CSV table of C-alpha atoms in Angstrom, one decimal:
chain,number,residue,atom,x,y,z
A,1,UNK,CA,40.9,-20.2,-18.9
A,2,UNK,CA,41.5,-22.0,-15.6
A,3,UNK,CA,38.5,-23.4,-13.7
A,4,UNK,CA,37.0,-21.1,-11.2
A,5,UNK,CA,37.8,-22.1,-7.6
A,6,UNK,CA,34.2,-22.4,-6.4
A,7,UNK,CA,35.1,-23.6,-2.9
A,8,UNK,CA,37.2,-20.5,-2.3
A,9,UNK,CA,34.6,-18.2,-3.9
A,10,UNK,CA,31.8,-19.8,-1.8
A,11,UNK,CA,33.8,-19.1,1.4
A,12,UNK,CA,34.3,-15.4,0.4
A,13,UNK,CA,30.7,-15.1,-0.5
A,14,UNK,CA,29.6,-16.7,2.8
A,15,UNK,CA,31.7,-14.1,4.6
A,16,UNK,CA,29.7,-11.3,3.1
A,17,UNK,CA,26.5,-12.9,4.5
A,18,UNK,CA,27.9,-12.8,8.0
A,19,UNK,CA,29.7,-9.5,8.1
A,20,UNK,CA,27.2,-8.0,10.7
A,21,UNK,CA,26.3,-4.9,8.6
A,22,UNK,CA,22.6,-5.7,8.6
A,23,UNK,CA,22.2,-7.2,5.2
A,24,UNK,CA,20.9,-10.8,5.7
A,25,UNK,CA,22.4,-11.2,9.1
A,26,UNK,CA,22.3,-14.9,10.1
A,27,UNK,CA,21.3,-16.1,6.6
A,28,UNK,CA,18.1,-15.7,4.6
A,29,UNK,CA,16.1,-18.9,5.0
A,30,UNK,CA,13.7,-17.2,7.5
A,31,UNK,CA,12.8,-14.2,5.3
A,32,UNK,CA,9.2,-14.1,4.1
A,33,UNK,CA,9.2,-15.3,0.5
A,34,UNK,CA,7.7,-12.9,-2.1
A,35,UNK,CA,5.7,-15.6,-3.9
A,36,UNK,CA,4.0,-16.8,-0.7
A,37,UNK,CA,3.2,-13.2,0.3
A,38,UNK,CA,1.6,-12.6,-3.1
A,39,UNK,CA,-0.4,-15.9,-2.8
A,40,UNK,CA,-1.5,-14.9,0.7
A,41,UNK,CA,-2.5,-11.5,-0.4
A,42,UNK,CA,-4.6,-12.9,-3.3
A,43,UNK,CA,-6.4,-15.3,-1.0
A,44,UNK,CA,-7.2,-12.4,1.3
A,45,UNK,CA,-8.6,-10.6,-1.7
A,46,UNK,CA,-10.7,-13.7,-2.5
A,47,UNK,CA,-12.3,-13.5,0.9
A,48,UNK,CA,-13.3,-9.9,0.3
A,49,UNK,CA,-14.3,-10.5,-3.4
A,50,UNK,CA,-15.5,-14.2,-3.4
A,51,UNK,CA,-15.6,-15.8,-6.9
A,52,UNK,CA,-13.5,-13.1,-8.6
A,53,UNK,CA,-10.0,-14.6,-8.1
A,54,UNK,CA,-10.5,-18.3,-7.3
A,55,UNK,CA,-7.3,-19.2,-5.5
A,56,UNK,CA,-8.8,-21.7,-3.1
A,57,UNK,CA,-9.3,-25.4,-3.3
A,58,UNK,CA,-11.6,-25.1,-0.3
A,59,UNK,CA,-15.3,-24.5,-1.1
A,60,UNK,CA,-16.7,-23.2,2.1
A,61,UNK,CA,-15.9,-19.8,3.7
A,62,UNK,CA,-14.9,-21.6,6.9
A,63,UNK,CA,-12.4,-23.7,5.0
A,64,UNK,CA,-11.0,-20.7,3.2
A,65,UNK,CA,-10.6,-18.8,6.5
A,66,UNK,CA,-8.8,-21.8,8.0
A,67,UNK,CA,-6.4,-22.1,5.1
A,68,UNK,CA,-5.6,-18.4,5.1
A,69,UNK,CA,-5.0,-18.4,8.9
A,70,UNK,CA,-2.6,-21.3,8.6
A,71,UNK,CA,-0.7,-19.5,5.7
A,72,UNK,CA,-0.7,-16.2,7.6
A,73,UNK,CA,0.6,-17.8,10.8
A,74,UNK,CA,3.5,-19.4,8.9
A,75,UNK,CA,4.6,-16.1,7.4
A,76,UNK,CA,4.1,-14.2,10.6
A,77,UNK,CA,6.0,-16.6,12.7
A,78,UNK,CA,9.1,-16.5,10.5
A,79,UNK,CA,8.8,-12.8,10.0
A,80,UNK,CA,8.5,-11.9,13.7
A,81,UNK,CA,11.2,-14.3,14.8
A,82,UNK,CA,13.5,-12.9,12.1
A,83,UNK,CA,13.1,-9.3,13.4
A,84,UNK,CA,13.1,-10.3,17.1
A,85,UNK,CA,9.7,-8.7,17.5
A,86,UNK,CA,7.6,-11.8,18.4
A,87,UNK,CA,7.0,-11.0,22.1
A,88,UNK,CA,8.6,-7.6,22.4
A,89,UNK,CA,6.0,-5.9,20.2
A,90,UNK,CA,3.0,-7.5,22.0
A,91,UNK,CA,0.9,-4.6,23.5
A,92,UNK,CA,0.3,-6.7,26.7
A,93,UNK,CA,3.1,-9.3,27.0
A,94,UNK,CA,1.7,-10.8,30.2
A,95,UNK,CA,-1.3,-11.9,28.2
A,96,UNK,CA,0.4,-12.8,24.9
A,97,UNK,CA,2.3,-15.9,26.1
A,98,UNK,CA,4.9,-17.1,23.7
A,99,UNK,CA,5.7,-15.7,20.2
A,100,UNK,CA,3.4,-18.2,18.5
A,101,UNK,CA,0.5,-17.0,20.6
A,102,UNK,CA,1.3,-13.4,19.7
A,103,UNK,CA,1.3,-14.4,16.0
A,104,UNK,CA,-2.0,-16.2,16.5
A,105,UNK,CA,-3.5,-13.0,18.0
A,106,UNK,CA,-2.4,-11.0,15.0
A,107,UNK,CA,-3.8,-13.5,12.5
A,108,UNK,CA,-7.1,-13.6,14.4
A,109,UNK,CA,-7.2,-9.8,14.5
A,110,UNK,CA,-6.7,-9.6,10.7
A,111,UNK,CA,-9.3,-12.2,9.9
A,112,UNK,CA,-11.8,-10.7,12.3
A,113,UNK,CA,-11.5,-7.4,10.6
A,114,UNK,CA,-12.6,-8.8,7.2
A,115,UNK,CA,-16.3,-8.4,8.1
A,116,UNK,CA,-16.0,-4.6,8.6
A,117,UNK,CA,-13.5,-4.4,5.7
A,118,UNK,CA,-16.1,-5.9,3.4
A,119,UNK,CA,-18.4,-3.0,4.2
A,120,UNK,CA,-15.7,-0.5,3.5
A,121,UNK,CA,-14.7,-1.9,0.1
A,122,UNK,CA,-18.3,-1.9,-0.9
A,123,UNK,CA,-18.1,1.9,-0.5
A,124,UNK,CA,-14.9,2.0,-2.6
A,125,UNK,CA,-16.6,0.1,-5.4
A,126,UNK,CA,-19.6,2.4,-5.2
A,127,UNK,CA,-17.4,5.5,-5.4
A,128,UNK,CA,-15.7,4.1,-8.5
A,129,UNK,CA,-19.0,3.4,-10.2
A,130,UNK,CA,-20.4,6.8,-9.3
A,131,UNK,CA,-17.2,8.6,-10.3
A,132,UNK,CA,-16.4,7.0,-13.6
A,133,UNK,CA,-18.9,7.3,-16.4
A,134,UNK,CA,-17.0,4.5,-18.2
A,135,UNK,CA,-17.9,2.0,-15.4
A,136,UNK,CA,-20.7,-0.3,-16.6
A,137,UNK,CA,-21.2,-2.4,-13.4
A,138,UNK,CA,-19.6,-3.4,-10.1
A,139,UNK,CA,-18.2,-6.6,-11.5
A,140,UNK,CA,-16.1,-4.7,-14.1
A,141,UNK,CA,-14.7,-2.5,-11.3
A,142,UNK,CA,-13.7,-5.5,-9.1
A,143,UNK,CA,-12.0,-7.5,-11.8
A,144,UNK,CA,-10.3,-4.7,-13.7
A,145,UNK,CA,-9.8,-1.4,-11.8
A,146,UNK,CA,-6.2,-1.0,-10.6
A,147,UNK,CA,-7.2,1.7,-8.1
A,148,UNK,CA,-9.6,-0.7,-6.3
A,149,UNK,CA,-6.9,-3.4,-6.1
A,150,UNK,CA,-4.3,-1.1,-4.7
A,151,UNK,CA,-6.6,0.4,-2.1
A,152,UNK,CA,-7.9,-3.0,-1.0
A,153,UNK,CA,-4.4,-4.5,-0.6
A,154,UNK,CA,-3.3,-1.4,1.3
A,155,UNK,CA,-6.3,-1.7,3.7
A,156,UNK,CA,-5.2,-5.3,4.4
A,157,UNK,CA,-1.6,-4.4,4.8
A,158,UNK,CA,-2.6,-1.5,7.1
A,159,UNK,CA,-4.1,-4.0,9.5
A,160,UNK,CA,-0.7,-5.7,9.9
A,161,UNK,CA,1.0,-2.3,10.0
A,162,UNK,CA,-1.1,-1.4,13.0
A,163,UNK,CA,0.0,-4.6,14.7
A,164,UNK,CA,3.6,-3.5,14.1
A,165,UNK,CA,4.4,-6.5,11.9
A,166,UNK,CA,7.6,-5.8,10.0
A,167,UNK,CA,8.3,-6.5,6.3
A,168,UNK,CA,5.0,-8.1,5.4
A,169,UNK,CA,2.8,-5.0,5.1
A,170,UNK,CA,5.4,-3.3,2.8
A,171,UNK,CA,5.8,-6.4,0.7
A,172,UNK,CA,2.0,-6.5,0.2
A,173,UNK,CA,1.7,-2.9,-0.9
A,174,UNK,CA,4.8,-3.2,-3.1
A,175,UNK,CA,3.2,-6.1,-4.8
A,176,UNK,CA,0.2,-3.9,-5.4
A,177,UNK,CA,2.6,-1.2,-6.7
A,178,UNK,CA,4.1,-3.7,-9.1
A,179,UNK,CA,0.8,-4.8,-10.7
A,180,UNK,CA,-1.1,-1.4,-10.6
A,181,UNK,CA,1.5,1.3,-10.7
A,182,UNK,CA,0.0,2.8,-7.5
A,183,UNK,CA,2.2,3.2,-4.5
A,184,UNK,CA,0.4,3.5,-1.2
A,185,UNK,CA,2.4,3.0,1.9
A,186,UNK,CA,0.8,0.6,4.4
A,187,UNK,CA,1.0,3.3,7.1
A,188,UNK,CA,-1.3,5.7,5.2
A,189,UNK,CA,-4.8,6.1,6.8
A,190,UNK,CA,-7.6,5.8,4.2
A,191,UNK,CA,-11.2,6.9,4.8
A,192,UNK,CA,-14.2,5.3,3.2
A,193,UNK,CA,-15.3,5.6,-0.4
A,194,UNK,CA,-11.9,6.3,-1.9
A,195,UNK,CA,-11.7,6.4,-5.7
A,196,UNK,CA,-8.3,6.4,-7.5
A,197,UNK,CA,-9.1,6.9,-11.2
A,198,UNK,CA,-6.7,5.4,-13.8
A,199,UNK,CA,-4.1,5.5,-11.0
A,200,UNK,CA,-0.7,5.0,-12.7
A,201,UNK,CA,1.9,7.0,-10.9
A,202,UNK,CA,-0.1,7.8,-7.7
A,203,UNK,CA,2.2,7.9,-4.6
A,204,UNK,CA,0.7,8.2,-1.1
A,205,UNK,CA,3.2,8.5,1.8
A,206,UNK,CA,3.3,6.7,5.1
A,207,UNK,CA,1.8,9.4,7.3
A,208,UNK,CA,-0.8,10.6,4.9
A,209,UNK,CA,-4.4,10.8,6.2
A,210,UNK,CA,-7.2,10.7,3.6
A,211,UNK,CA,-10.9,11.4,4.5
A,212,UNK,CA,-14.1,10.0,3.1
A,213,UNK,CA,-15.2,10.2,-0.5
A,214,UNK,CA,-11.9,11.4,-1.9
A,215,UNK,CA,-11.2,11.2,-5.6
A,216,UNK,CA,-7.6,11.0,-6.8
A,217,UNK,CA,-6.5,10.9,-10.4
A,218,UNK,CA,-3.3,9.5,-12.0
A,219,UNK,CA,0.1,10.9,-11.3
A,220,UNK,CA,-0.9,12.5,-7.9
A,221,UNK,CA,1.7,12.6,-5.2
A,222,UNK,CA,0.9,13.0,-1.5
A,223,UNK,CA,4.4,13.2,-0.3
A,224,UNK,CA,6.9,14.9,2.0
A,225,UNK,CA,8.4,18.3,1.2
A,226,UNK,CA,11.6,17.8,3.2
A,227,UNK,CA,13.3,15.2,5.4
A,228,UNK,CA,14.8,16.5,8.7
A,229,UNK,CA,17.9,14.9,10.0
A,230,UNK,CA,19.2,14.3,13.5
A,231,UNK,CA,22.5,15.4,15.0
A,232,UNK,CA,24.2,12.5,13.3
A,233,UNK,CA,22.9,13.3,9.9
A,234,UNK,CA,20.4,10.4,9.9
A,235,UNK,CA,16.8,10.9,8.7
A,236,UNK,CA,14.3,11.4,11.5
A,237,UNK,CA,11.6,8.8,11.0
A,238,UNK,CA,8.1,8.6,12.4
A,239,UNK,CA,7.2,12.3,12.2
A,240,UNK,CA,4.0,13.4,10.5
A,241,UNK,CA,5.4,14.5,7.1
A,242,UNK,CA,2.6,13.9,4.6
A,243,UNK,CA,-0.7,15.7,3.9
A,244,UNK,CA,-4.0,15.3,5.6
A,245,UNK,CA,-6.8,15.3,3.0
A,246,UNK,CA,-10.3,16.2,4.2
A,247,UNK,CA,-13.6,14.7,3.1
A,248,UNK,CA,-15.1,15.0,-0.5
A,249,UNK,CA,-11.8,16.4,-1.9
A,250,UNK,CA,-10.8,16.0,-5.6
A,251,UNK,CA,-7.2,16.0,-6.6
A,252,UNK,CA,-6.6,16.0,-10.4
A,253,UNK,CA,-3.9,14.4,-12.4
A,254,UNK,CA,-0.2,15.4,-11.9
A,255,UNK,CA,-0.8,17.3,-8.7
A,256,UNK,CA,1.7,17.2,-5.9
A,257,UNK,CA,0.6,18.0,-2.3
A,258,UNK,CA,3.7,17.9,-0.1
A,259,UNK,CA,4.4,18.2,3.6
A,260,UNK,CA,2.3,18.1,6.7
A,261,UNK,CA,-0.4,20.3,5.3
A,262,UNK,CA,-4.2,20.1,5.5
A,263,UNK,CA,-6.6,20.2,2.5
A,264,UNK,CA,-10.0,21.1,3.8
A,265,UNK,CA,-13.3,19.4,3.1
A,266,UNK,CA,-14.7,19.8,-0.4
A,267,UNK,CA,-11.6,21.4,-1.8
A,268,UNK,CA,-10.4,20.9,-5.3
A,269,UNK,CA,-6.7,20.6,-6.3
A,270,UNK,CA,-6.3,21.2,-10.1
A,271,UNK,CA,-4.0,19.2,-12.4
A,272,UNK,CA,-0.2,19.8,-12.2
A,273,UNK,CA,-0.5,22.0,-9.1
A,274,UNK,CA,2.5,22.0,-6.8
A,275,UNK,CA,1.1,22.6,-3.3
A,276,UNK,CA,3.1,23.0,0.0
A,277,UNK,CA,0.6,24.9,2.1
A,278,UNK,CA,-2.8,24.2,3.5
A,279,UNK,CA,-6.1,24.9,1.8
A,280,UNK,CA,-9.3,25.9,3.6
A,281,UNK,CA,-12.6,24.0,3.1
A,282,UNK,CA,-14.2,24.5,-0.2
A,283,UNK,CA,-11.1,26.1,-1.8
A,284,UNK,CA,-10.1,25.5,-5.4
A,285,UNK,CA,-6.6,25.9,-6.6
A,286,UNK,CA,-5.4,25.5,-10.2
A,287,UNK,CA,-2.1,25.9,-12.0
A,288,UNK,CA,-1.4,28.8,-14.3
A,289,UNK,CA,-2.8,27.9,-17.7
A,290,UNK,CA,-0.2,27.5,-20.6
A,291,UNK,CA,0.3,30.5,-22.8
A,292,UNK,CA,-0.6,30.0,-26.5
A,293,UNK,CA,1.4,31.6,-29.2
A,294,UNK,CA,0.7,31.6,-32.9
A,295,UNK,CA,3.3,32.1,-35.6
A,296,UNK,CA,2.1,33.6,-38.9
A,297,UNK,CA,3.3,32.0,-42.1
A,298,UNK,CA,5.2,35.1,-43.0
A,299,UNK,CA,7.1,34.9,-39.7
A,300,UNK,CA,8.1,31.3,-40.4
A,301,UNK,CA,9.6,32.2,-43.7
A,302,UNK,CA,12.0,34.7,-42.2
């Protein structure tokens, strides 16, 4: 076998990087790196749950905040420049200054929100402790419950989503998806005291809105029922297409609630229900129970 002509192959491969079809246009050195996004996410978690993850060399809270801000700024600057959204997405460009100043404002916004976010995640932990008879203490929930990790990462990613930061929020929630099996889009709006029990297979779409004190079991989908297209056949994006879940709602395992429907306060959605219409407050809906048949021994011998 003759040697591979690596020079020619490299030229052909380079041409595919620069073919202007939107896949890695202009190279890929400025893309946010998955490992640094994961490291940043874990450090943000450490600020919310001090002592449980231990990813810092810094000992003081101030030192940890400074380290996270520096890392977040580096990722934001490359990400925003990559997408051309540094100054263009600033809500008040005349006040933002250059792109670096805009990124600094975003980083400061995220870090400033940690105080209120701490109070919210306390309610999530309490909801898990109250809702799960197998939970022995809060520490167990923080270090081992996948639902809490997925919810907390989504809350952090949602802060960036609200600031119109591209790529980074989705990378954070997909990291959570990878390690927990729970897929919550960073655009979803979560209330307080959310408990996802077991969690594997839960999917919550971008425009879903979830109220306070909601309990969700494994395999639940809060998804879209259809995807309308424009005149060119392209999916229309940005419309409200996922459910709104009221306060104190319970959704049992395997249920699918689809479309822009509303589930009223205190409602219960039973296991394996397929629901594409709204429910009033206090309603309870269940799937038809399976039919049991018994074959007699004499029947089996025929």
